[in-house]
XYZ file of C-alpha atoms in Angstrom:
486
model
C 178.482 85.689 60.400
C 180.654 85.149 63.447
C 182.680 81.942 63.815
C 180.433 80.655 66.543
C 177.240 81.257 64.583
C 174.934 78.428 63.685
C 171.605 78.019 61.982
C 168.407 77.865 63.974
C 164.873 77.199 62.838
C 162.087 79.754 63.094
C 158.803 78.048 62.365
C 155.755 80.229 61.878
C 152.563 78.312 62.469
C 150.087 81.087 63.165
C 147.757 79.984 65.915
C 145.509 82.889 66.726
C 142.495 83.443 68.904
C 140.320 86.380 69.773
C 137.917 87.291 72.521
C 136.040 90.404 73.458
C 139.047 91.571 75.470
C 142.127 90.770 73.383
C 143.647 89.089 70.370
C 146.603 86.740 70.764
C 148.600 84.462 68.516
C 151.819 82.464 68.404
C 153.803 84.241 65.704
C 157.025 82.194 65.808
C 158.697 79.187 67.405
C 162.476 79.296 67.916
C 163.815 75.751 67.734
C 167.279 74.260 67.792
C 168.182 74.168 71.476
C 169.749 70.877 72.498
C 168.414 71.093 76.050
C 165.493 72.677 77.872
C 165.262 76.452 78.109
C 166.183 77.683 81.590
C 166.344 81.456 81.141
C 165.336 84.316 78.823
C 166.391 87.952 78.595
C 165.341 90.627 76.084
C 167.983 93.269 75.334
C 166.912 95.696 72.639
C 166.343 93.729 69.436
C 168.059 90.626 70.793
C 166.716 87.687 72.747
C 169.178 85.721 74.874
C 168.231 82.107 75.501
C 169.931 80.010 78.184
C 169.662 76.249 78.365
C 170.436 73.556 80.878
C 173.405 72.305 78.819
C 175.362 75.460 79.700
C 174.831 77.270 76.376
C 173.726 80.882 75.993
C 172.385 81.681 72.535
C 171.385 84.940 70.912
C 168.406 85.225 68.582
C 168.058 88.475 66.563
C 164.422 89.394 67.071
C 164.442 91.998 64.304
C 165.466 89.349 61.761
C 162.942 86.881 63.151
C 160.118 89.398 62.970
C 161.090 90.410 59.433
C 160.936 86.773 58.363
C 157.523 86.357 59.962
C 156.286 89.539 58.239
C 157.440 88.286 54.837
C 155.682 84.971 55.357
C 152.526 86.400 56.944
C 150.429 85.386 53.953
C 151.222 81.708 54.573
C 149.540 79.720 57.331
C 152.651 77.646 57.996
C 156.254 78.302 57.087
C 159.779 77.617 58.206
C 162.961 79.597 57.817
C 166.515 79.663 59.025
C 168.120 82.537 60.858
C 171.632 83.056 62.135
C 171.827 82.575 65.874
C 175.053 82.961 67.812
C 176.164 80.739 70.657
C 177.715 83.464 72.773
C 178.842 81.206 75.608
C 179.487 77.565 76.361
C 180.005 76.887 80.041
C 180.584 73.745 82.005
C 177.597 74.312 84.260
C 173.871 74.604 83.499
C 172.552 78.164 83.346
C 169.826 78.984 85.875
C 169.035 82.641 85.158
C 169.800 85.544 82.798
C 169.630 89.306 83.366
C 170.354 92.042 80.810
C 172.426 94.965 82.116
C 172.183 97.300 79.119
C 175.881 97.012 78.272
C 175.977 93.237 78.580
C 174.536 90.237 80.345
C 174.745 88.457 83.694
C 174.188 84.715 84.071
C 173.885 82.495 87.140
C 174.874 78.847 87.153
C 174.335 75.504 88.802
C 177.932 75.456 90.107
C 177.282 78.481 92.343
C 179.041 81.069 90.165
C 177.861 84.241 88.426
C 179.295 85.283 85.072
C 179.360 88.894 83.884
C 179.417 89.487 80.121
C 179.955 92.671 78.082
C 179.140 93.551 74.491
C 182.053 93.158 72.090
C 181.948 94.148 68.437
C 178.319 95.172 68.576
C 175.329 93.757 70.398
C 175.561 90.399 68.619
C 178.724 89.270 70.438
C 179.575 88.918 74.124
C 182.905 88.689 75.913
C 183.377 87.284 79.409
C 184.240 90.094 81.796
C 184.445 88.280 85.137
C 183.361 85.243 87.122
C 181.931 86.104 90.534
C 183.260 85.888 93.120
C 186.545 87.099 91.650
C 189.940 85.996 92.948
C 190.501 89.475 94.401
C 187.171 89.280 96.222
C 188.045 85.886 97.693
C 191.436 87.181 98.847
C 189.815 90.202 100.463
C 187.396 87.930 102.311
C 190.237 85.762 103.616
C 192.077 88.811 104.982
C 189.113 89.884 107.075
C 189.160 89.225 110.834
C 188.085 85.659 111.476
C 189.207 84.527 108.043
C 185.970 85.498 106.327
C 184.588 81.985 106.679
C 181.013 81.040 107.453
C 179.457 77.687 108.240
C 177.391 76.208 105.438
C 175.321 73.085 105.053
C 176.759 69.687 105.939
C 179.086 71.234 108.515
C 181.354 72.820 105.926
C 182.998 76.230 106.113
C 183.600 78.477 103.139
C 184.347 82.120 102.376
C 181.201 84.201 102.765
C 181.478 85.608 99.235
C 180.776 82.157 97.744
C 177.443 80.531 97.002
C 177.752 76.848 97.890
C 174.819 75.704 95.752
C 173.046 76.676 92.536
C 172.409 80.408 92.072
C 168.730 80.341 91.170
C 167.913 83.995 90.472
C 169.401 87.445 89.904
C 167.971 90.952 90.277
C 169.473 94.270 89.211
C 168.756 97.484 91.076
C 166.995 100.183 89.015
C 170.136 102.364 89.040
C 172.271 99.483 87.752
C 174.799 99.873 90.557
C 173.856 96.788 92.580
C 172.907 93.196 91.896
C 171.275 90.651 94.191
C 171.643 86.884 93.953
C 169.883 84.045 95.767
C 170.696 80.386 95.964
C 169.548 76.988 97.072
C 172.018 77.449 99.946
C 169.379 79.817 101.480
C 171.627 82.883 101.211
C 171.010 86.349 99.774
C 174.031 88.273 98.481
C 174.442 91.875 97.342
C 177.063 92.735 94.712
C 178.573 96.042 93.570
C 178.647 95.865 89.792
C 181.152 98.689 89.164
C 183.733 96.972 91.394
C 182.550 93.394 90.766
C 182.699 92.533 94.440
C 180.376 91.034 97.021
C 179.247 93.755 99.411
C 177.046 91.728 101.747
C 175.752 88.232 102.432
C 172.704 87.171 104.450
C 173.605 83.586 105.344
C 170.181 82.204 106.324
C 167.672 84.478 104.645
C 165.057 81.680 104.528
C 164.465 78.285 106.091
C 164.677 76.526 102.730
C 166.041 77.041 99.222
C 165.480 80.509 97.748
C 163.967 80.457 94.266
C 163.439 84.094 93.256
C 164.507 87.678 93.951
C 163.410 91.108 92.656
C 164.569 94.650 93.474
C 161.992 97.451 93.716
C 162.556 101.127 92.823
C 161.906 102.164 96.447
C 164.959 100.219 97.649
C 163.225 97.085 98.902
C 164.432 93.632 97.878
C 161.981 90.717 97.823
C 162.924 87.041 98.041
C 160.780 83.918 97.636
C 161.570 80.502 99.011
C 160.571 76.861 99.050
C 159.566 77.428 102.685
C 156.374 79.047 101.343
C 157.184 82.625 102.343
C 158.072 85.873 100.608
C 160.332 88.282 102.508
C 161.042 91.986 102.086
C 164.501 93.385 102.853
C 165.767 96.958 103.089
C 168.759 98.992 104.196
C 167.428 101.226 106.949
C 168.557 104.823 107.240
C 172.105 104.972 108.562
C 172.704 101.234 108.116
C 174.804 99.405 105.543
C 173.277 95.965 106.035
C 170.012 94.576 104.726
C 167.350 94.133 107.393
C 164.222 91.989 107.282
C 161.188 94.265 107.313
C 158.266 92.062 106.281
C 157.320 88.379 105.932
C 154.441 87.512 103.594
C 152.654 84.223 104.131
C 149.765 83.418 101.837
C 150.852 80.467 99.712
C 150.390 76.919 100.904
C 153.423 75.571 99.043
C 156.862 76.509 97.738
C 157.050 79.930 96.070
C 158.833 79.667 92.716
C 158.681 83.094 91.073
C 158.410 86.835 91.712
C 157.704 89.836 89.486
C 157.098 93.557 89.977
C 154.345 95.399 88.116
C 152.592 98.775 88.043
C 155.883 100.635 88.248
C 157.115 98.530 91.153
C 154.034 99.140 93.303
C 152.611 95.622 92.944
C 154.498 92.422 93.770
C 153.399 89.123 92.225
C 154.340 85.714 93.602
C 153.715 82.354 91.943
C 153.826 79.050 93.781
C 153.347 75.310 93.619
C 149.793 75.768 94.932
C 148.891 76.825 91.331
C 148.103 80.409 92.298
C 149.540 83.869 91.706
C 149.149 86.320 94.597
C 149.243 90.096 94.110
C 150.736 92.090 97.006
C 150.524 95.831 97.576
C 151.971 98.101 100.226
C 149.318 99.249 102.680
C 151.713 101.663 104.418
C 152.280 103.778 101.319
C 156.038 103.866 101.780
C 158.131 105.517 99.124
C 161.834 105.752 98.637
C 163.325 106.664 101.975
C 159.997 106.169 103.699
C 158.876 103.741 106.343
C 159.060 99.976 105.970
C 156.535 98.270 103.755
C 153.440 96.501 105.024
C 152.536 94.182 102.195
C 148.996 92.837 102.024
C 147.518 90.374 99.540
C 145.019 92.191 97.331
C 144.161 89.402 94.879
C 144.724 85.724 94.184
C 144.824 84.705 90.525
C 143.752 81.128 89.915
C 143.367 79.118 86.758
C 146.511 77.065 86.293
C 146.117 73.320 86.670
C 149.654 72.792 87.982
C 152.448 74.719 89.711
C 153.305 78.258 88.618
C 156.996 78.248 87.659
C 157.709 81.732 86.274
C 156.307 85.255 86.101
C 156.848 88.375 84.006
C 155.140 91.731 84.486
C 155.147 95.124 82.814
C 152.754 97.892 83.772
C 149.295 96.465 84.379
C 149.966 93.211 82.487
C 151.370 90.113 84.197
C 152.116 86.737 82.605
C 152.386 83.436 84.448
C 153.984 80.244 83.133
C 153.084 76.888 84.590
C 153.893 73.206 84.654
C 150.522 72.709 82.925
C 152.299 73.863 79.693
C 150.342 77.098 79.388
C 150.993 80.805 79.804
C 148.235 82.990 81.206
C 148.043 86.706 80.542
C 146.376 88.770 83.269
C 145.459 92.438 83.363
C 145.102 94.613 86.431
C 142.050 96.827 86.226
C 140.281 99.295 88.464
C 140.110 98.583 92.205
C 142.859 95.942 91.864
C 140.515 93.645 89.914
C 142.233 91.159 87.609
C 141.022 89.597 84.381
C 142.525 86.627 82.556
C 142.917 87.952 79.014
C 144.391 84.896 77.334
C 145.577 81.329 77.819
C 148.586 80.702 75.552
C 148.686 76.987 74.838
C 151.179 75.292 72.523
C 154.221 74.093 74.426
C 154.929 70.397 74.769
C 156.445 70.761 78.230
C 156.324 72.884 81.351
C 156.913 76.617 80.811
C 160.106 77.385 82.744
C 160.906 80.993 81.805
C 159.192 84.144 80.517
C 160.175 87.520 79.104
C 157.757 90.351 78.365
C 158.269 93.414 76.169
C 155.742 96.254 75.892
C 155.941 99.613 74.126
C 158.932 101.088 72.335
C 160.947 98.640 70.273
C 159.061 95.732 71.745
C 155.805 97.154 70.458
C 157.371 97.756 67.051
C 158.364 94.101 66.892
C 154.855 93.048 67.851
C 153.152 95.256 65.306
C 155.578 94.252 62.530
C 153.552 91.135 61.778
C 150.367 93.002 60.854
C 148.323 89.828 61.154
C 145.641 91.976 62.709
C 145.928 95.728 62.944
C 146.022 97.092 66.462
C 144.105 100.225 67.324
C 146.754 101.263 69.847
C 150.373 100.119 70.112
C 150.328 100.857 73.842
C 148.175 97.754 74.262
C 150.486 95.381 72.358
C 152.900 93.024 74.092
C 155.477 90.504 72.935
C 155.576 87.491 75.241
C 158.550 85.110 74.981
C 158.124 81.737 76.667
C 160.757 79.032 77.154
C 159.842 75.457 77.953
C 161.148 72.052 78.885
C 160.331 71.044 75.287
C 163.519 72.963 74.277
C 161.574 75.564 72.254
C 160.989 79.278 72.660
C 157.666 80.670 71.454
C 156.943 84.282 70.582
C 153.383 85.405 71.272
C 151.734 88.620 70.172
C 149.054 89.772 72.604
C 146.965 92.832 71.769
C 144.535 94.164 74.350
C 141.490 95.811 72.802
C 140.538 99.369 73.647
C 137.320 98.125 75.243
C 139.241 96.711 78.192
C 141.161 99.878 78.987
C 138.345 101.450 80.995
C 137.116 100.378 84.385
C 133.753 99.296 82.911
C 135.123 95.848 82.068
C 135.167 95.009 85.769
C 131.493 95.894 86.150
C 130.530 94.139 82.905
C 132.200 90.978 84.167
C 130.281 91.194 87.416
C 127.021 91.808 85.539
C 127.560 88.747 83.354
C 128.409 86.766 86.457
C 125.139 87.829 88.070
C 123.234 86.779 84.937
C 124.806 83.343 85.131
C 124.095 83.336 88.863
C 120.412 83.938 88.123
C 120.373 81.157 85.517
C 121.812 78.601 87.949
C 119.477 79.745 90.721
C 116.444 79.318 88.462
C 117.654 75.856 87.475
C 116.894 74.779 91.067
C 113.213 75.138 90.249
C 113.098 74.441 86.518
C 114.099 70.998 85.282
C 116.804 71.556 82.681
C 118.155 68.557 80.804
C 119.332 70.079 77.536
C 122.002 68.289 75.528
C 124.353 71.259 75.732
C 124.041 71.320 79.499
C 124.845 67.610 79.772
C 127.818 67.901 77.407
C 129.168 70.888 79.310
C 129.162 69.161 82.700
C 130.714 66.016 81.204
C 133.834 68.038 80.350
C 136.869 68.253 82.619
C 137.126 71.089 85.110
C 139.928 72.759 83.128
C 137.897 72.577 79.898
C 134.818 74.005 81.650
C 136.918 76.866 82.965
C 138.266 77.717 79.509
C 134.805 77.489 77.914
C 133.125 79.813 80.406
C 136.012 82.295 80.669
C 136.078 82.477 76.879
C 132.419 83.576 76.945
C 132.015 85.443 80.213
C 135.448 86.072 81.690
C 136.826 85.171 85.105
C 133.990 86.731 87.109
C 131.330 84.794 85.219
C 133.033 81.486 85.865
C 133.638 82.261 89.539
C 129.982 83.173 90.029
C 128.894 80.091 88.093
C 131.120 77.767 90.147
C 129.993 79.361 93.407
C 126.330 78.993 92.574
C 126.860 75.427 91.377
C 128.406 74.561 94.746
C 125.517 76.296 96.511
C 123.005 74.324 94.479
C 124.689 71.026 95.333
C 124.700 71.937 99.016
C 121.001 72.798 98.873
C 120.278 69.494 97.129
C 122.132 67.590 99.849
C 120.230 69.479 102.529
C 116.942 68.736 100.764
C 117.835 65.049 100.567
C 118.595 64.981 104.287
C 115.263 66.661 105.049
C 113.429 64.037 102.973
C 115.230 61.227 104.811
C 114.363 62.759 108.190
C 110.714 63.153 107.178
C 110.616 59.494 106.111
C 112.018 58.381 109.476
C 109.509 60.488 111.382
C 106.556 59.180 109.399
C 107.639 55.592 109.992
């Protein structure tokens, strides 16, 4: 055990649920953080957890999963596992990103710290703090002094962020890194040389909350101004250029994620929705600029969407309503809500998703319920304001892998549509009906989606609204007839 190791608690209170589409359960809760969880990063068999008190901790997932497997016969258990505090900084951590040979962290004080593995993957050593002193000196030697005007009429070297660095994104080749900040700037960094290569001073009209880098060379940023922007270095140019502005959300955009091999962009916002964007121009690497269009809007959260994580056709959204929703992209860009992961005592602030490979091995290690295909298993890690990290095992059944699930959902929705339409003519006052409509809207949504899926609930809600409108129109006709007869 390293000198900076300490004991953390892994509590296994198996909370499982199944539906016709998937099986999901909370397999472990990682406790012991002294402040809320602000960032997560999965690197092999290790989970890095950042907190608002400036600590970065490492949890060995292989040890955690082994402990859960040993205690799988018990419905509730607790154990201790060695976790290492790999860093203690003087500024709250905002974001983590795994580089393969280390870790990168962004901080409230406007700095970025680069870490490398030392003595194995269980220890980290500080490599540099960005911007480096050499980078600052180089900026000062540039013509004009390298200064730019920032907020509150202050001037500072362009390599500096003057406010919290909210998000980081690594390019697929690992050569570049992009950072965004509340100071509205977007910066590009060269990781081999640890220097700032470019800075876009006013990338948005308000604080920037998220950034992702796509395999085709595009960089996407999301801001509190309600927009998502796409950036790209055009052929023969060294500077990032704005190529597309996406406006669909009615509130601040908090999170971004790339899915389907980088072809689909997801954005989550304070308007409680997740919007899926796809390129209508069909641009590839080196091709024309993107033309992003919204192909779907995923609704279901009761409060703001704060974080996203995507891998393949699965996307997870964490919200201030304390839940995590797991969505699956099907045929014809149709989305289904597979699961609602409920168990946190505070808003879900960060997510990490692992599918296939070692991540799948960790998921299947519990053997609480045998999976028919490991390709459908996912390990979802969620960090919350309640200071805990929960590990969820989500297994998508084989029945949902085909495109028929989309049509089955529509068929069930039409059946419910017919039931509500007939209820306009048949008086229905059953106890179950009365109890159902006395429930809250969120509870009704969960009840119907559990039975029929998203399409069934949407059709049910639409027909319910239609029925109410028809009832109001009928009431107005009766009132008009009464006036005419009098």
